[in-house]
Short mmCIF file of C-alpha atoms and ligand atoms in Angstrom, two decimals:
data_model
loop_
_atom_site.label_atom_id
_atom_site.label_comp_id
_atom_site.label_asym_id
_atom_site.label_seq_id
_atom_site.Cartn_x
_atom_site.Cartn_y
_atom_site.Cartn_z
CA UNK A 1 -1.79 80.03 35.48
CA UNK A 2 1.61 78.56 35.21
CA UNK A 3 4.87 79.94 36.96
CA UNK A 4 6.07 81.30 33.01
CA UNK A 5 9.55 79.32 33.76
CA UNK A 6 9.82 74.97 34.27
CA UNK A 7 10.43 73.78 37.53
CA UNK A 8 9.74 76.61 39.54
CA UNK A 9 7.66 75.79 42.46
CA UNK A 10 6.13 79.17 43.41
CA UNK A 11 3.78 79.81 47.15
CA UNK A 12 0.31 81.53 46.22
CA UNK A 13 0.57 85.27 45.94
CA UNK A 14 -1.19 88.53 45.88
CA UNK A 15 -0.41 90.87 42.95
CA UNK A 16 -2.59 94.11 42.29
CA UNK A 17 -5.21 92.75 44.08
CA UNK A 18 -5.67 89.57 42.38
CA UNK A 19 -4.78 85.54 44.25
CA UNK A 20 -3.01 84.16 42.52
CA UNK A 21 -2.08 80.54 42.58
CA UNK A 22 0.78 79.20 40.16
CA UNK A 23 0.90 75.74 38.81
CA UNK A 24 4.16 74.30 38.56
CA UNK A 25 5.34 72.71 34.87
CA UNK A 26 8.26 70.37 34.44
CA UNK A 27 10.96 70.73 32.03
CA UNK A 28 8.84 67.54 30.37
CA UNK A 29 5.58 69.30 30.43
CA UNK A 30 6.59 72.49 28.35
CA UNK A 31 7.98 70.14 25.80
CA UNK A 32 4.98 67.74 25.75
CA UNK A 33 2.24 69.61 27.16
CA UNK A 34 2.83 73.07 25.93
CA UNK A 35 5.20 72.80 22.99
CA UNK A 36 4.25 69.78 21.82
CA UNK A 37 0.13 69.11 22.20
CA UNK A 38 -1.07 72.97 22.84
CA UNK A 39 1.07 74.20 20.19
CA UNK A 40 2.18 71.75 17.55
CA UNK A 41 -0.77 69.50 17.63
CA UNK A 42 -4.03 71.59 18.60
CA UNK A 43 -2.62 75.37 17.38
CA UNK A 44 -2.09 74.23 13.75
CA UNK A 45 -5.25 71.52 13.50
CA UNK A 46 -6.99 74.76 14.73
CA UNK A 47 -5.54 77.18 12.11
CA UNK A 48 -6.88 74.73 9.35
CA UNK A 49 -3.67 73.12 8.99
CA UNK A 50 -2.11 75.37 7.50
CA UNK A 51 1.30 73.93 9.46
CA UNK A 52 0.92 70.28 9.81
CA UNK A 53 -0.59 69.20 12.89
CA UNK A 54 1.95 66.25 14.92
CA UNK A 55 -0.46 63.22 16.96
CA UNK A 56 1.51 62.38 19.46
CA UNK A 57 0.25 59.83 22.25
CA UNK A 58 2.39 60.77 24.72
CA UNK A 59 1.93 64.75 23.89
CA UNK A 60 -1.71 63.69 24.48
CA UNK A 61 -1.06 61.94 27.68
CA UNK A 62 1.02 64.92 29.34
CA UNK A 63 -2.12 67.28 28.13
CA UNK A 64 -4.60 65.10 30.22
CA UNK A 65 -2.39 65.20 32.90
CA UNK A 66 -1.69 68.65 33.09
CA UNK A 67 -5.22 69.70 32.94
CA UNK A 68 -5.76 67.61 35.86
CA UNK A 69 -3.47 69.56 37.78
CA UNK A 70 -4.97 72.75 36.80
CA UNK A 71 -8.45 71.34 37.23
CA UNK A 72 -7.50 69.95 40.88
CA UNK A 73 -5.99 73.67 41.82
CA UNK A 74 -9.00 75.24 40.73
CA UNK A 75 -10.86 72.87 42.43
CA UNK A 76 -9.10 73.63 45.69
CA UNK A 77 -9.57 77.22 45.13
CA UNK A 78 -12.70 78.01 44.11
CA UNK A 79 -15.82 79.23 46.44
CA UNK A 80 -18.68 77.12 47.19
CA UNK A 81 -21.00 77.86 44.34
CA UNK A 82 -18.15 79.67 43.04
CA UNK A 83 -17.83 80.67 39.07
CA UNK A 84 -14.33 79.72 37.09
CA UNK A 85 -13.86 81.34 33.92
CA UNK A 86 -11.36 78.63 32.18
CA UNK A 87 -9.16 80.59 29.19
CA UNK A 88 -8.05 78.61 26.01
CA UNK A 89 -7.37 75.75 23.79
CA UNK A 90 -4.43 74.83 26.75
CA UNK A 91 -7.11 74.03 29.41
CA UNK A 92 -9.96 72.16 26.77
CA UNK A 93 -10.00 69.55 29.28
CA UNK A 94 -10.75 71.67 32.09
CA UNK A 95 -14.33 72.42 32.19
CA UNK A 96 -15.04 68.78 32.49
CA UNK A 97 -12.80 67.81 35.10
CA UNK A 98 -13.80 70.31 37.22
CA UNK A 99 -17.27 69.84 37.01
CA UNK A 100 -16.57 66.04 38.18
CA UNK A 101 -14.33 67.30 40.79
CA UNK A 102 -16.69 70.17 42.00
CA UNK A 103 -20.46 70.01 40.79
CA UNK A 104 -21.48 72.99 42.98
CA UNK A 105 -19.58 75.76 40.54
CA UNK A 106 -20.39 77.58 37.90
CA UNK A 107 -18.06 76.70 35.25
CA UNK A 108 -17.49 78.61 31.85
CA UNK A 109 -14.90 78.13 28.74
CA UNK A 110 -13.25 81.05 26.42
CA UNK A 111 -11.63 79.85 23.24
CA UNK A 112 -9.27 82.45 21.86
CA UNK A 113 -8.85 80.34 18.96
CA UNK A 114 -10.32 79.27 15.78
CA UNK A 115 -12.76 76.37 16.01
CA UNK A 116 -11.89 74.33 12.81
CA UNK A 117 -14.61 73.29 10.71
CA UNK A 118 -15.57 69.12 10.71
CA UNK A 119 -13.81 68.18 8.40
CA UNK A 120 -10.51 69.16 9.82
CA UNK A 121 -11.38 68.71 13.50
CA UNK A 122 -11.95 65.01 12.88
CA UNK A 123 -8.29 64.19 12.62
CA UNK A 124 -7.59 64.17 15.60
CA UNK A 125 -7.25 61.26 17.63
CA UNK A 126 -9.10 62.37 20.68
CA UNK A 127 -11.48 64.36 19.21
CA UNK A 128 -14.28 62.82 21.36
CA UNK A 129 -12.65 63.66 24.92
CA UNK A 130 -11.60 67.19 23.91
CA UNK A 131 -15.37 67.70 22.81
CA UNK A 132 -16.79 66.18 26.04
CA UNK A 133 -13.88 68.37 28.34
CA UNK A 134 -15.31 71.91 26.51
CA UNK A 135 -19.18 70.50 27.25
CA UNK A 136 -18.21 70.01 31.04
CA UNK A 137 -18.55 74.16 30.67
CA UNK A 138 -21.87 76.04 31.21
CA UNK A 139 -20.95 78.45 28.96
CA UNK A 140 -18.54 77.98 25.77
CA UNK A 141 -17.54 80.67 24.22
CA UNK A 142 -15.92 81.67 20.50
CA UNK A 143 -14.88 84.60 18.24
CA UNK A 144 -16.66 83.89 15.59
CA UNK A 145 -20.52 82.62 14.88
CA UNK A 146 -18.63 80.25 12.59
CA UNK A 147 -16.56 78.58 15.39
CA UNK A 148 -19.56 78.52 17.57
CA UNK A 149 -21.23 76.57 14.60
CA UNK A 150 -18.23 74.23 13.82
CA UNK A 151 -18.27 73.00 17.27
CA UNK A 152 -21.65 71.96 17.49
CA UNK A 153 -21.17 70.54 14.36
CA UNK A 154 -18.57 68.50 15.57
CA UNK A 155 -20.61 68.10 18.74
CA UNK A 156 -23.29 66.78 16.11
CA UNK A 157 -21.11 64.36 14.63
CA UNK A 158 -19.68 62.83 16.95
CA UNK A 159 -21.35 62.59 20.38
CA UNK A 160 -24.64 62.29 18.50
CA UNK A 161 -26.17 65.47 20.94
CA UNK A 162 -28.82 67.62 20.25
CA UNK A 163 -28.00 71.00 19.00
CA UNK A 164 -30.87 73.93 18.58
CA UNK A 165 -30.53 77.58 18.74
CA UNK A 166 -26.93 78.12 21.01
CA UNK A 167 -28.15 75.32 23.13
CA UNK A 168 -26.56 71.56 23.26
CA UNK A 169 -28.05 68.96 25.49
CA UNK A 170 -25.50 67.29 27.54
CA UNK A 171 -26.40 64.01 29.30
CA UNK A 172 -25.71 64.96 33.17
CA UNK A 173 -24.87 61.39 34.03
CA UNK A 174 -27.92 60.58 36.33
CA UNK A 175 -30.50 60.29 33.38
CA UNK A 176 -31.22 64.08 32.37
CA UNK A 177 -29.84 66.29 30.35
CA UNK A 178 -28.65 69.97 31.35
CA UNK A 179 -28.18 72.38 28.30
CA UNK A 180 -24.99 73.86 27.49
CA UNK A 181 -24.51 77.80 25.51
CA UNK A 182 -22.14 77.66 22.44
CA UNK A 183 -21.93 80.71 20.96
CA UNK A 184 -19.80 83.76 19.54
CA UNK A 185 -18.54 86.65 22.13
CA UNK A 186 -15.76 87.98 20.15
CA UNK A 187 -13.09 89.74 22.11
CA UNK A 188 -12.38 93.03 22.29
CA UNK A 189 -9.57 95.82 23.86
CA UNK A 190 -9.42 98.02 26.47
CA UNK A 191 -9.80 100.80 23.95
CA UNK A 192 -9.57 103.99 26.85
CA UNK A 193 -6.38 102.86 27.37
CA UNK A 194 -4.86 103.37 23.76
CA UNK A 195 -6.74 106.37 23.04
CA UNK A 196 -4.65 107.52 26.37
CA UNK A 197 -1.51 106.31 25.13
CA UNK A 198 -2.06 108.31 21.58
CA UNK A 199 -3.08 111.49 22.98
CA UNK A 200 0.50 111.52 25.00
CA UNK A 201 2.78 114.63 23.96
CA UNK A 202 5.72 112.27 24.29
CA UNK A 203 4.08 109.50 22.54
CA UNK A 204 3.12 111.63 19.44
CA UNK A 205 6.40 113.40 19.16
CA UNK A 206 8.25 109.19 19.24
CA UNK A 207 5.74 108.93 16.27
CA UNK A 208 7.92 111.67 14.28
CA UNK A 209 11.04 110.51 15.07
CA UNK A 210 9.77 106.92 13.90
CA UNK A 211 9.19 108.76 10.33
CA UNK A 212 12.45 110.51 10.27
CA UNK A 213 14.22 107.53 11.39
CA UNK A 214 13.01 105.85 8.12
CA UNK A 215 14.16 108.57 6.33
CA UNK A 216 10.84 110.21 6.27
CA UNK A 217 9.05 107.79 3.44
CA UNK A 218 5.95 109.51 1.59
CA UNK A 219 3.94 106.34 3.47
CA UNK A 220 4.78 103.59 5.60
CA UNK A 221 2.97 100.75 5.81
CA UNK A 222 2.96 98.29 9.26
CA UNK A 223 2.88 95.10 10.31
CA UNK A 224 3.21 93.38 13.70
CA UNK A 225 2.78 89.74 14.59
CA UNK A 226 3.90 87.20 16.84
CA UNK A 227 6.38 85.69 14.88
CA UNK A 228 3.81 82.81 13.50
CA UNK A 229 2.69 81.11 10.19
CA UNK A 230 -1.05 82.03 10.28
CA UNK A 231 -0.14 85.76 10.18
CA UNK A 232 0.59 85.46 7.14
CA UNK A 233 3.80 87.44 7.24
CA UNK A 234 5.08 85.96 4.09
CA UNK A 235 1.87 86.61 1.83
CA UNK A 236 2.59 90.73 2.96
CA UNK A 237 6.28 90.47 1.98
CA UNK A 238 5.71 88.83 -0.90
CA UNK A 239 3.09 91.24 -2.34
CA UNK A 240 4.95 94.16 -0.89
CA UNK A 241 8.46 92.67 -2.62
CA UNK A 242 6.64 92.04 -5.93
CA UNK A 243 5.25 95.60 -5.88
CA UNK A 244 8.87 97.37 -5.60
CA UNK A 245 9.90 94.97 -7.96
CA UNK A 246 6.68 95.69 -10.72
CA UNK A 247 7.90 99.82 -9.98
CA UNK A 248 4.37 99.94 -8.51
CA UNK A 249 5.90 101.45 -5.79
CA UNK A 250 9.42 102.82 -4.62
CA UNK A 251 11.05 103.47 -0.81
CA UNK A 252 11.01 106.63 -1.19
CA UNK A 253 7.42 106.01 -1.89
CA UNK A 254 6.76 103.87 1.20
CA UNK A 255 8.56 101.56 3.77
CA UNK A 256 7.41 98.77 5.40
CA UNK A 257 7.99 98.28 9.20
CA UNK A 258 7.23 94.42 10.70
CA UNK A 259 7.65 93.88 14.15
CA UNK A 260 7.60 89.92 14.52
CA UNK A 261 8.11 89.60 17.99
CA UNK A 262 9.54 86.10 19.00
CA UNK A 263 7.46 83.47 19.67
CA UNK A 264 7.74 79.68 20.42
CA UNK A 265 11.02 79.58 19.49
CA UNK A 266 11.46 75.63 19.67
CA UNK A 267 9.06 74.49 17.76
CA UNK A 268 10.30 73.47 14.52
CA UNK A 269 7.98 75.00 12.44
CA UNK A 270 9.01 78.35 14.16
CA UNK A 271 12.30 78.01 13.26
CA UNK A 272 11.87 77.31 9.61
CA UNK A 273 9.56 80.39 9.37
CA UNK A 274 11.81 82.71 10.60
CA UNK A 275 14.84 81.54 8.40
CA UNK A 276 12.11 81.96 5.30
CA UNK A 277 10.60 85.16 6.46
CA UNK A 278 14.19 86.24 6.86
CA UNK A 279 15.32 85.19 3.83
CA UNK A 280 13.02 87.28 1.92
CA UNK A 281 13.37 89.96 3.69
CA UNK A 282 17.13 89.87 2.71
CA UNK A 283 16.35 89.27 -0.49
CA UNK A 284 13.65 92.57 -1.07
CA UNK A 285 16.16 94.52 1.16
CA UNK A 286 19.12 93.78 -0.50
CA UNK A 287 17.53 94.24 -4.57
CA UNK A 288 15.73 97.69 -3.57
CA UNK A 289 17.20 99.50 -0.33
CA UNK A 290 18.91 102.61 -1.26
CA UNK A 291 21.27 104.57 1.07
CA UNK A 292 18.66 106.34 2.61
CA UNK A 293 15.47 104.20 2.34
CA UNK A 294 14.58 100.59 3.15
CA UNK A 295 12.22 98.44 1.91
CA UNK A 296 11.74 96.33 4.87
CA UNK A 297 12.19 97.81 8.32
CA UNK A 298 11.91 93.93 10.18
CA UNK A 299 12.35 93.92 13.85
CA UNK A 300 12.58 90.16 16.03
CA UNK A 301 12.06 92.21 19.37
CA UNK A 302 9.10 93.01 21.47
CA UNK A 303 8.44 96.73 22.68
CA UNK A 304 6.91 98.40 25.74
CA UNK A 305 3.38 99.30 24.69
CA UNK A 306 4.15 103.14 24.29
CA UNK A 307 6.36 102.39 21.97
CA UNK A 308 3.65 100.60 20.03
CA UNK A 309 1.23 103.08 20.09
CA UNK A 310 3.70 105.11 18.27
CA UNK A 311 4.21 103.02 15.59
CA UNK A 312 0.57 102.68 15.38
CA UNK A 313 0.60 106.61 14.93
CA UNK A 314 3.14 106.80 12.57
CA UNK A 315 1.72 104.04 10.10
CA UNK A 316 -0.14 105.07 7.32
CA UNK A 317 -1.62 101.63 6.35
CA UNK A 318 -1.39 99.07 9.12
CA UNK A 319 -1.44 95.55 7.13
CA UNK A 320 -3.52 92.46 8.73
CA UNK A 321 -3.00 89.43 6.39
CA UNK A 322 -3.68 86.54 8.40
CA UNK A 323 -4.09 83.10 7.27
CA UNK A 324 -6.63 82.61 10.18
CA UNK A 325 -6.45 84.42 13.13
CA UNK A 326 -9.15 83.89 16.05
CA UNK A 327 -9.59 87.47 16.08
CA UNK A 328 -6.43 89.81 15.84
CA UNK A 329 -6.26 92.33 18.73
CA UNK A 330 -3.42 94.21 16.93
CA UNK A 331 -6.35 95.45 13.84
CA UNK A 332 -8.25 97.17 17.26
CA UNK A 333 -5.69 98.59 18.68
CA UNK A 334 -4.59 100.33 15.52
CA UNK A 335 -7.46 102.00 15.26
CA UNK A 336 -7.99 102.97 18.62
CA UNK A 337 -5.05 104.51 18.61
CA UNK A 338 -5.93 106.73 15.40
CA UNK A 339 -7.09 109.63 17.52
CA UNK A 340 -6.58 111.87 14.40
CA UNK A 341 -9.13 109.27 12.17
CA UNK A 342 -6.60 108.71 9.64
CA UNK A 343 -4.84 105.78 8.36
CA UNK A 344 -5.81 102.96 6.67
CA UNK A 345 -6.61 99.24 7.78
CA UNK A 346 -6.20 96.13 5.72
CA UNK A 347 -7.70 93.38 6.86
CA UNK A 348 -7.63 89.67 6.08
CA UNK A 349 -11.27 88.13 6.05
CA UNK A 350 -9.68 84.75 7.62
CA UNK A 351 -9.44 86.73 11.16
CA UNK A 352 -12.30 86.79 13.81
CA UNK A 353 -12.39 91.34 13.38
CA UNK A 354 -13.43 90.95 9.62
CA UNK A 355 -16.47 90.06 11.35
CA UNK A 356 -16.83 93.22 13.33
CA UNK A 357 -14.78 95.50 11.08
CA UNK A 358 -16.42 96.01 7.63
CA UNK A 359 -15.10 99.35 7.07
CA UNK A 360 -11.35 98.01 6.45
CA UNK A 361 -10.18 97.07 3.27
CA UNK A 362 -10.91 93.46 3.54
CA UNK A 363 -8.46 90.95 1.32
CA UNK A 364 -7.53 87.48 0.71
CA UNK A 365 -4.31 86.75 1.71
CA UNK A 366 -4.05 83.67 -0.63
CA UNK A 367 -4.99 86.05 -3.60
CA UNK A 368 -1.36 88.10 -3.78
CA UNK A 369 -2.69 90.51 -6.92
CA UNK A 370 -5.74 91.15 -5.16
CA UNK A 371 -3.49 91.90 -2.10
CA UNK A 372 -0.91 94.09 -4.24
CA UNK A 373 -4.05 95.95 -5.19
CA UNK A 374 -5.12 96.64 -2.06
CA UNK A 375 -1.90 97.81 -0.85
CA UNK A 376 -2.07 100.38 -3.79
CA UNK A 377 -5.08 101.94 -2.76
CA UNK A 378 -4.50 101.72 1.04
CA UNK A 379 -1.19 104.15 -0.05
CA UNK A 380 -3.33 106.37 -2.37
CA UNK A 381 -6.74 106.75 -0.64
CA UNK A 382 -8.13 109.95 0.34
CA UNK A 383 -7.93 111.64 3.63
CA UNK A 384 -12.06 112.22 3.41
CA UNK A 385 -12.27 108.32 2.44
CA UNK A 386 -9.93 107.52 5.69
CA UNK A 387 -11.80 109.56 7.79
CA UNK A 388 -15.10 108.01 6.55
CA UNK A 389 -13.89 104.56 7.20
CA UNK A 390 -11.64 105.08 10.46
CA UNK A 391 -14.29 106.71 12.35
CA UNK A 392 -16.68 103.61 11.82
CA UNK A 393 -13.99 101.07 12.78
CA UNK A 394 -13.39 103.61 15.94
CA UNK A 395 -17.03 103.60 16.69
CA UNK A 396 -17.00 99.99 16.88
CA UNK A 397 -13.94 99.49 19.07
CA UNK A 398 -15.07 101.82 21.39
CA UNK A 399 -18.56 100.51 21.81
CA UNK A 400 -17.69 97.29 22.46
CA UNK A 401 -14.35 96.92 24.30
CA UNK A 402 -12.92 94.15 26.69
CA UNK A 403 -15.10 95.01 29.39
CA UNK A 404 -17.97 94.70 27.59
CA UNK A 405 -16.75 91.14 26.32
CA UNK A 406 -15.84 89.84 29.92
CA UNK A 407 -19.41 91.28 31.24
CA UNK A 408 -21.58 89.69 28.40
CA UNK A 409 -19.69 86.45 28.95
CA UNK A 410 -20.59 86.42 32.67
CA UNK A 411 -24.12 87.04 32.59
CA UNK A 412 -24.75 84.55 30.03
CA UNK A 413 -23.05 82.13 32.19
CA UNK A 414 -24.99 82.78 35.34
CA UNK A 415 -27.66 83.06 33.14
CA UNK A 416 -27.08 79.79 31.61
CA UNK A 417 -26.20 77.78 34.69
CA UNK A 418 -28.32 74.91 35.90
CA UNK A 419 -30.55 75.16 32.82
CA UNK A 420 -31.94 71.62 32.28
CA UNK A 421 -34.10 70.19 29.58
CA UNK A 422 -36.36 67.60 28.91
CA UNK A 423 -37.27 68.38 25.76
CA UNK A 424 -34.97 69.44 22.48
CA UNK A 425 -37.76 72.22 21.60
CA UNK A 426 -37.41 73.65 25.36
CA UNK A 427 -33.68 73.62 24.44
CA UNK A 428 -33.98 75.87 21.62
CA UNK A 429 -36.14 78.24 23.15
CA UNK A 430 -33.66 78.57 26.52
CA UNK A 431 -31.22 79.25 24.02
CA UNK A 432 -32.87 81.94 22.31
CA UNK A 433 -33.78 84.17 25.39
CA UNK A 434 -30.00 83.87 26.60
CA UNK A 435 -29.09 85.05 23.11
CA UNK A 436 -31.17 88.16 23.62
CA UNK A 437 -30.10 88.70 27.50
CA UNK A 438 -26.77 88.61 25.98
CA UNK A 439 -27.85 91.23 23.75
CA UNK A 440 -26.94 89.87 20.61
C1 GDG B 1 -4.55 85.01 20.44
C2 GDG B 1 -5.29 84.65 19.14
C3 GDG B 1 -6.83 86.58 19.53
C4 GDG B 1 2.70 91.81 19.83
N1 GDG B 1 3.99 92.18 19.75
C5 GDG B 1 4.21 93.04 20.77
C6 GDG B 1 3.02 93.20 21.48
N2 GDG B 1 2.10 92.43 20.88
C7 GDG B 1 0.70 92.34 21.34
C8 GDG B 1 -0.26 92.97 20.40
C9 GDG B 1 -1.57 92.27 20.79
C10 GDG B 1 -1.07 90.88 21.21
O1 GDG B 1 0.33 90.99 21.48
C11 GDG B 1 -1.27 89.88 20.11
O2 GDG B 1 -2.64 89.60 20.03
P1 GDG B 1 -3.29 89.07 18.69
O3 GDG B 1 -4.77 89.05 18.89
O4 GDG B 1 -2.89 89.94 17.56
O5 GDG B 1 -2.70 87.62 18.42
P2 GDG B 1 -2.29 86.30 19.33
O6 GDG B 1 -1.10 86.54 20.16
O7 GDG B 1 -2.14 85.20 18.33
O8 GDG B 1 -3.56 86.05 20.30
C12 GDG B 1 -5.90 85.90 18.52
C13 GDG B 1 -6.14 86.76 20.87
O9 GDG B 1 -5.56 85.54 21.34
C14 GDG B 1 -7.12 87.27 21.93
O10 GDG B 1 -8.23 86.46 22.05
O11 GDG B 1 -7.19 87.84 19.02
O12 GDG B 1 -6.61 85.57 17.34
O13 GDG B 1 -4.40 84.02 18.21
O14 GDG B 1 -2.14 92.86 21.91
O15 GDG B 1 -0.28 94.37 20.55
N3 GDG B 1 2.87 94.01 22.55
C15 GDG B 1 3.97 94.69 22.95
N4 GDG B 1 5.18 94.56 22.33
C16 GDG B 1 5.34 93.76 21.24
O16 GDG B 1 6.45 93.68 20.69
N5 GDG B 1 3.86 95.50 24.01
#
């Protein structure tokens, strides 16, 4: 990982029994590496453009550079025959490098983030090198089956390499061709530890004064994002907004509470969301507040995690509208912490848990009456209906949590590693048993 703050040189160190070894970042590489290519050119081509995406050659040259670095460190790290589990769409580069740089080790790849589909990926200008750095992994992992299947359709497209099953034959260099895993392992939480949090005396009692502090609303409904434009943050205010405003509902019926915490805070299109999302939240506040109730409880802070939990326990409906959203931890946490199997979950169908979490209320974030609908019922619905649907999403949580994840991705990698193939048919059927060793 990096230091967290430019130009800081840090020595190796221990911390809770983890090495650690820190990579130092220039003032110049958070602005071109991190700010500029990770997250204004890659994050928002990834999120289906729903910002526009900036090509910028010399973004793309401080990328490849950086990656190098954090290829070479791993490099100097690692065992012999050693496994490195590379994390994210920072490091696509990675996998490749290090497999030039250290062809005895195990290598595999976690993308956190959507893969876009084809048509979309193709814009940008390097699209062949970041394809060929994620392949230099054994094991390439997604959220979603659909990401797993956009990248091999990009893989498809344009490297011209042999997809069946999971499986994509990579040309090794020397004339053969070893077989690469692509494929969904969505992530999960580390569910024990909410269901802790929410059982807490202290914890449960916060959750009260949360209520009374709002002036003890029939409902409130919850939101918290990073403070980014595929959350969709203004698609909820807007349908929550035009419901005061149809009388649909009042504050005294229900209050919404979003936590935004800050987030990238100089890139551009950061800035302009918050001065929208702000805006309107002015503007809903100011038209329906009363003395005693709010509309719109916003909050630009972050919070200790107990202090989550008990919002989590105080929120009636917890609203999920993202645009697209790799997965959405915050929609699993919520209901782990929903000891009591009430409360209600809406759930956009653009983020990676629709997948895994049928029993929510799923919406379309574009469609704001379908939304506003949703909302409606989320308020009214049934304590038997909540109970029906919570304990489902619980089950699900708590049967597969982060553990699980991290496990399932490891022994499909040393599963996977050092398979070779001759054949595309051999590929297919490689790919198939690691799919059921996997256990999906
Ligand atoms: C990326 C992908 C994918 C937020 N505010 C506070 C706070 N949080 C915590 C939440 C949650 C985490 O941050 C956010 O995770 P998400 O999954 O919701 O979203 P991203 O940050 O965009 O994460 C995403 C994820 O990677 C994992 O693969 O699911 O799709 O975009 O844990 O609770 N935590 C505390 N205070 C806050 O104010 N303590």
């Amino acid at each position: 990982g990096w230091a967290g703050q430019p130009g800081v040189a840090l020595e190796p160190f221990d911390f809770e029994g983890t090495h650690l070894v820190p990579i130092e970042l220039s003032a110049a590489d958070v602005q071109n590496y991190y700010e500029g290519f990770s997250n204004d050119t890659i994050w928002p081509l990834y999120h289906d453009v729903i910002a526009a995406p900036t090509y910028k050659r010399a973004w793309w040259d401080a990328y490849v550079r950086v990656n190098r670095r954090f290829a070479a460190a791993a490099a100097d790290v690692a065992a012999e025959n050693g496994t490195v589990w590379v994390q994210d769409y920072q490091l696509q580069l990675v996998p490749k490098m290090l497999r030039e740089l250290r062809p005895d080790l195990t290598i595999g790849y976690f993308h956190h983030i959507p893969f876009p589909a084809y048509g979309l990926y193709a814009q940008l200008p390097w699209r062949k090198q970041v394809l060929e750095g994620l392949l230099g992994a054994d094991v390439i992992g997604f959220q979603r089956v659909a990401d797993a299947g956009n990248f091999a359709r990009a893989v498809r497209r344009q490297l011209r390499y042999d997809t069946k099953a999971s499986g994509i034959s990579v040309p090794d260099g020397e004339g053969g061709t070893r077989v690469a895993l692509a494929k969904a392992f969505p992530i999960s939480i580390d569910a024990e530890s909410y269901i802790e949090l929410a059982q807490r005396p202290d914890i449960q009692q916060r959750a009260r004064e949360i209520r009374e502090g709002l002036g003890n609303p029939r409902k409130i409904l919850l939101g918290v994002d990073r403070l980014d434009y595929t959350k969709g943050i203004r698609h909820r205010l807007k349908a929550w907004g035009e419901l005061l405003e149809d009388g649909r509902a009042t504050v005294e019926d229900a209050t919404l509470v979003q936590v935004a915490s800050p987030s990238r805070e100089r890139v551009e299109a950061y800035v302009q969301l918050r001065d929208e999302i702000e805006m309107m939240v002015g503007r809903i506040n100011g038209d329906h507040d009363t003395m005693g109730h709010t509309a719109i409880r916003y909050l630009h802070q972050s919070y200790p995690r107990e202090e989550m939990v008990a919002l989590f326990l105080a929120a009636d409906v917890m609203l999920v509208t993202a645009l697209r959203d790799g997965m959405n931890l915050v929609a699993k946490e919520y209901v782990a912490s929903r000891i009591d199997n009430r409360g209600v979950l809406v759930l956009s169908e653009f983020a990676g848990a629709a997948d895994e979490m049928g029993s929510a209320l799923l919406i379309n974030p574009h469609d704001i009456g379908g939304l506003k609908d949703t909302i409606i019922r989320a308020i009214d619905m049934p304590a038997a209906e909540q109970g029906r649907r919570m304990r489902a999403l619980r089950r699900r949580v708590r049967d597969h949590d982060v553990e699980d994840w991290s496990r399932e991705f490891l022994e499909a990698l040393s599963a996977f590693h050092g398979r070779t193939s001759s054949a595309p048919a051999a590929v297919a059927a490689r790919a198939a048993s690691v799919d059921e060793e996997a256990g999906s």
